[in-house]
Amino acid sequence: TQLLEQSPQFLSIQEGENLTVYCNSSSVFSSLQWYRQEPGEGPVLLVTVVTGGEVKKLKRLTFQFGDARKDSSLHITAAQPGDTGLYLCAGNGWGKLQFGAGTQVVVTP
Amino acid sequence: DADVTQTPRNRITKTGKRIMLECSQTKGHDRMYWYRQDPGLGLRLIYYSFDVKDINKGEISDGYSVSRQAQAKFSLSLESAIPNQTALYFCATSDSRDRVNTGELFFGEGSRLTVL
């Protein structure tokens, strides 16, 4: 059973469209990280959110941490082919980092 | 050169064989981790080490062992490989400034293992 549920599992969109990826749990986390993984490479950290209700922006990417620190979302505005990748959320709790299964995003020109 | 280097990058072996995956890092981090990645299951922690003398089991340690030979080196062994250990394996490091939480993980490029 996955502690962190990510949805959708797969998302295919056209360049210029917007998308949102969700990361949900019944557990409270002290912080939550988002990673992006490209084929043949290891995941790379995009952002860490710490405070409930926090919103962080990274260019066209907007990350939100739920008020209760149980869920998070990643919104991409005007997606580009370079945004293609596997997006992973990971929650920090009890000294461990738990990963979700990931959302595969494909952005076609 | 990569900060976290894994060898081999690809390996095909047979059931029952002993396999070692090696990881070395130049980031100077105390903490090192081994994860496996399977489609639809994300990354699952096999073992982690907070320093050379501190090694801990993760959520799926059965069938695996590790050795922390130095601060910069952390190897993963499969004593007798079986087909359901076919997966993509990642080594990662993090610094130890936060005593409670796991900080940013820096991953290697992965080792793809196939057990026939």
CSV table of C-alpha atoms in Angstrom, one decimal:
chain,number,residue,atom,x,y,z
A,1,THR,CA,0.0,0.0,0.0
A,2,GLN,CA,1.4,3.4,-1.1
A,3,LEU,CA,1.6,5.9,1.7
A,4,LEU,CA,1.5,8.7,-0.8
A,5,GLU,CA,-0.9,8.4,-3.7
A,6,GLN,CA,-0.1,10.4,-6.8
A,7,SER,CA,-2.7,11.1,-9.6
A,8,PRO,CA,-3.0,10.8,-12.4
A,9,GLN,CA,-0.5,8.0,-13.1
A,10,PHE,CA,0.0,9.3,-16.7
A,11,LEU,CA,-0.7,12.6,-18.4
A,12,SER,CA,-0.3,13.4,-22.1
A,13,ILE,CA,-0.8,17.0,-23.2
A,14,GLN,CA,0.0,19.4,-26.0
A,15,GLU,CA,2.6,22.1,-25.7
A,16,GLY,CA,1.0,25.3,-24.2
A,17,GLU,CA,-1.6,23.5,-22.1
A,18,ASN,CA,-1.7,23.6,-18.3
A,19,LEU,CA,-1.6,20.5,-16.1
A,20,THR,CA,-1.9,19.7,-12.4
A,21,VAL,CA,-0.4,16.6,-10.6
A,22,TYR,CA,-1.7,15.6,-7.1
A,23,CYS,CA,0.0,14.0,-4.2
A,24,ASN,CA,-2.3,12.8,-1.4
A,25,SER,CA,-1.9,11.0,1.9
A,26,SER,CA,-3.8,10.3,5.1
A,27,SER,CA,-0.6,11.0,7.1
A,28,VAL,CA,0.9,14.3,8.1
A,29,PHE,CA,4.4,15.2,6.9
A,30,SER,CA,6.9,17.6,8.3
A,31,SER,CA,7.9,18.6,4.8
A,32,LEU,CA,7.3,17.4,1.2
A,33,GLN,CA,9.7,17.3,-1.7
A,34,TRP,CA,9.0,17.2,-5.5
A,35,TYR,CA,11.4,15.5,-7.9
A,36,ARG,CA,11.6,15.2,-11.6
A,37,GLN,CA,13.2,12.2,-13.3
A,38,GLU,CA,14.1,12.0,-16.9
A,39,PRO,CA,14.9,8.7,-18.8
A,40,GLY,CA,18.2,7.2,-17.9
A,41,GLU,CA,18.8,9.6,-15.0
A,42,GLY,CA,18.1,9.8,-11.3
A,43,PRO,CA,15.5,12.1,-9.8
A,44,VAL,CA,16.4,15.7,-9.3
A,45,LEU,CA,14.9,17.9,-6.6
A,46,LEU,CA,12.6,20.6,-7.8
A,47,VAL,CA,11.3,22.0,-4.5
A,48,THR,CA,10.7,21.4,-0.8
A,49,VAL,CA,7.6,22.7,0.9
A,50,VAL,CA,7.5,22.9,4.7
A,51,THR,CA,4.7,25.1,6.0
A,52,GLY,CA,1.0,24.1,5.7
A,53,GLY,CA,-0.6,26.3,3.0
A,54,GLU,CA,2.7,27.2,1.5
A,55,VAL,CA,2.9,28.1,-2.2
A,56,LYS,CA,6.2,28.1,-4.1
A,57,LYS,CA,6.8,29.1,-7.7
A,58,LEU,CA,9.6,27.9,-9.9
A,59,LYS,CA,9.2,29.7,-13.2
A,60,ARG,CA,6.1,28.0,-14.8
A,61,LEU,CA,5.8,25.5,-12.0
A,62,THR,CA,3.6,26.2,-8.9
A,63,PHE,CA,3.8,23.9,-5.9
A,64,GLN,CA,1.3,24.0,-3.0
A,65,PHE,CA,1.4,22.2,0.3
A,66,GLY,CA,-2.0,21.5,1.9
A,67,ASP,CA,-3.0,23.3,5.1
A,68,ALA,CA,-3.0,20.1,7.0
A,69,ARG,CA,0.4,19.0,5.5
A,70,LYS,CA,-1.2,15.8,4.1
A,71,ASP,CA,-1.3,16.7,0.4
A,72,SER,CA,0.4,18.7,-2.3
A,73,SER,CA,-0.1,19.7,-5.9
A,74,LEU,CA,2.1,20.7,-8.8
A,75,HIS,CA,0.7,22.9,-11.5
A,76,ILE,CA,2.5,23.6,-14.7
A,77,THR,CA,1.5,26.6,-16.8
A,78,ALA,CA,2.0,26.5,-20.6
A,79,ALA,CA,3.8,23.2,-20.6
A,80,GLN,CA,6.7,22.7,-22.9
A,81,PRO,CA,8.3,19.5,-24.2
A,82,GLY,CA,11.2,20.0,-21.8
A,83,ASP,CA,8.7,19.5,-18.9
A,84,THR,CA,8.4,15.8,-20.0
A,85,GLY,CA,9.4,13.5,-17.2
A,86,LEU,CA,8.3,11.4,-14.2
A,87,TYR,CA,7.2,13.7,-11.3
A,88,LEU,CA,7.7,12.2,-7.9
A,89,CYS,CA,6.5,13.5,-4.5
A,90,ALA,CA,8.2,12.4,-1.3
A,91,GLY,CA,7.0,13.1,2.2
A,92,ASN,CA,9.2,13.5,5.3
A,93,GLY,CA,7.9,11.7,8.4
A,94,TRP,CA,9.3,9.8,11.3
A,95,GLY,CA,12.8,10.5,10.0
A,96,LYS,CA,12.1,8.7,6.7
A,97,LEU,CA,11.3,9.9,3.2
A,98,GLN,CA,8.4,8.1,1.5
A,99,PHE,CA,8.0,8.3,-2.2
A,100,GLY,CA,4.8,8.2,-4.3
A,101,ALA,CA,4.6,6.1,-7.4
A,102,GLY,CA,5.0,9.1,-9.7
A,103,THR,CA,3.1,10.8,-12.5
A,104,GLN,CA,4.5,10.3,-16.0
A,105,VAL,CA,4.0,13.6,-17.9
A,106,VAL,CA,4.4,13.7,-21.7
A,107,VAL,CA,4.3,17.1,-23.5
A,108,THR,CA,4.1,16.9,-27.3
A,109,PRO,CA,5.0,19.8,-29.6
B,1,ASP,CA,32.2,13.8,-13.5
B,2,ALA,CA,29.0,12.9,-11.7
B,3,ASP,CA,28.9,13.6,-8.0
B,4,VAL,CA,27.3,10.2,-7.3
B,5,THR,CA,28.6,7.3,-9.4
B,6,GLN,CA,27.1,3.9,-9.7
B,7,THR,CA,28.7,0.8,-11.3
B,8,PRO,CA,27.7,-1.2,-13.2
B,9,ARG,CA,25.0,0.8,-15.1
B,10,ASN,CA,23.5,-2.4,-16.6
B,11,ARG,CA,23.9,-6.0,-15.5
B,12,ILE,CA,22.2,-9.2,-16.6
B,13,THR,CA,22.6,-12.2,-14.4
B,14,LYS,CA,21.1,-15.6,-13.6
B,15,THR,CA,19.1,-16.7,-10.7
B,16,GLY,CA,21.3,-17.7,-7.7
B,17,LYS,CA,24.3,-15.6,-8.7
B,18,ARG,CA,25.8,-13.1,-6.3
B,19,ILE,CA,25.7,-9.5,-7.4
B,20,MET,CA,27.3,-6.3,-6.1
B,21,LEU,CA,26.3,-2.8,-7.0
B,22,GLU,CA,28.8,-0.1,-6.1
B,23,CYS,CA,28.3,3.6,-5.3
B,24,SER,CA,30.8,6.3,-4.7
B,25,GLN,CA,30.2,10.0,-4.0
B,26,THR,CA,32.3,13.2,-4.1
B,27,LYS,CA,29.7,15.4,-2.3
B,28,GLY,CA,31.2,14.8,1.1
B,29,HIS,CA,27.8,13.7,2.5
B,30,ASP,CA,27.5,11.5,5.5
B,31,ARG,CA,24.2,9.9,4.6
B,32,MET,CA,23.9,7.4,1.8
B,33,TYR,CA,20.9,5.3,0.6
B,34,TRP,CA,20.0,2.5,-1.7
B,35,TYR,CA,16.6,2.5,-3.4
B,36,ARG,CA,14.9,0.3,-6.0
B,37,GLN,CA,12.5,1.6,-8.6
B,38,ASP,CA,9.8,-0.5,-10.1
B,39,PRO,CA,7.1,0.7,-12.5
B,40,GLY,CA,4.0,1.8,-10.6
B,41,LEU,CA,5.7,1.5,-7.3
B,42,GLY,CA,7.9,4.5,-7.1
B,43,LEU,CA,11.2,4.4,-5.1
B,44,ARG,CA,11.4,2.1,-2.2
B,45,LEU,CA,14.2,2.3,0.4
B,46,ILE,CA,16.4,-0.8,0.8
B,47,TYR,CA,19.1,0.3,3.2
B,48,TYR,CA,20.5,3.6,4.5
B,49,SER,CA,23.6,4.7,6.3
B,50,PHE,CA,24.0,7.8,8.4
B,51,ASP,CA,27.8,7.3,8.7
B,52,VAL,CA,30.3,4.5,8.3
B,53,LYS,CA,29.3,2.7,11.5
B,54,ASP,CA,25.5,3.4,11.3
B,55,ILE,CA,23.7,1.2,8.8
B,56,ASN,CA,19.9,0.6,8.9
B,57,LYS,CA,17.3,-1.5,7.1
B,58,GLY,CA,14.8,0.2,5.0
B,59,GLU,CA,11.3,-1.0,4.0
B,60,ILE,CA,12.4,-3.8,1.7
B,61,SER,CA,15.8,-5.1,3.0
B,62,ASP,CA,15.1,-8.9,2.7
B,63,GLY,CA,17.4,-10.5,0.2
B,64,TYR,CA,19.9,-7.6,0.2
B,65,SER,CA,23.0,-6.6,2.3
B,66,VAL,CA,25.1,-3.5,2.3
B,67,SER,CA,28.6,-2.4,3.2
B,68,ARG,CA,29.8,1.1,3.9
B,69,GLN,CA,33.5,0.8,3.2
B,70,ALA,CA,34.2,4.5,3.7
B,71,GLN,CA,32.3,7.8,3.9
B,72,ALA,CA,32.3,8.0,0.1
B,73,LYS,CA,31.5,4.4,-0.7
B,74,PHE,CA,28.3,2.3,-0.2
B,75,SER,CA,27.8,-1.0,-1.9
B,76,LEU,CA,24.7,-3.2,-2.2
B,77,SER,CA,24.8,-6.9,-2.5
B,78,LEU,CA,22.4,-9.5,-3.6
B,79,GLU,CA,23.7,-12.8,-2.2
B,80,SER,CA,21.5,-15.0,-4.3
B,81,ALA,CA,19.7,-13.1,-7.0
B,82,ILE,CA,16.1,-14.0,-7.9
B,83,PRO,CA,14.0,-12.7,-10.8
B,84,ASN,CA,11.8,-10.5,-8.7
B,85,GLN,CA,14.9,-8.4,-7.8
B,86,THR,CA,14.9,-7.3,-11.4
B,87,ALA,CA,14.7,-3.5,-11.1
B,88,LEU,CA,16.4,-0.2,-11.5
B,89,TYR,CA,18.5,0.5,-8.4
B,90,PHE,CA,19.5,4.0,-7.3
B,91,CYS,CA,22.1,5.2,-4.8
B,92,ALA,CA,21.6,8.6,-3.2
B,93,THR,CA,23.3,10.9,-0.7
B,94,SER,CA,22.1,13.7,1.6
B,95,ASP,CA,23.8,15.9,4.1
B,96,SER,CA,23.2,15.6,7.8
B,97,ARG,CA,22.4,19.2,8.8
B,98,ASP,CA,18.8,18.2,9.6
B,99,ARG,CA,18.8,15.6,12.3
B,100,VAL,CA,15.2,14.6,12.0
B,101,ASN,CA,14.2,15.0,8.3
B,102,THR,CA,15.8,13.7,5.1
B,103,GLY,CA,17.1,16.7,3.2
B,104,GLU,CA,17.6,16.9,-0.6
B,105,LEU,CA,18.6,13.6,-2.1
B,106,PHE,CA,21.3,13.5,-4.8
B,107,PHE,CA,20.9,10.5,-6.9
B,108,GLY,CA,23.2,8.5,-9.1
B,109,GLU,CA,22.2,7.6,-12.7
B,110,GLY,CA,20.9,4.2,-11.7
B,111,SER,CA,21.9,0.5,-12.2
B,112,ARG,CA,19.6,-1.6,-14.2
B,113,LEU,CA,19.6,-5.2,-13.0
B,114,THR,CA,18.0,-8.1,-14.8
B,115,VAL,CA,17.8,-11.5,-13.1
B,116,LEU,CA,17.0,-14.3,-15.5
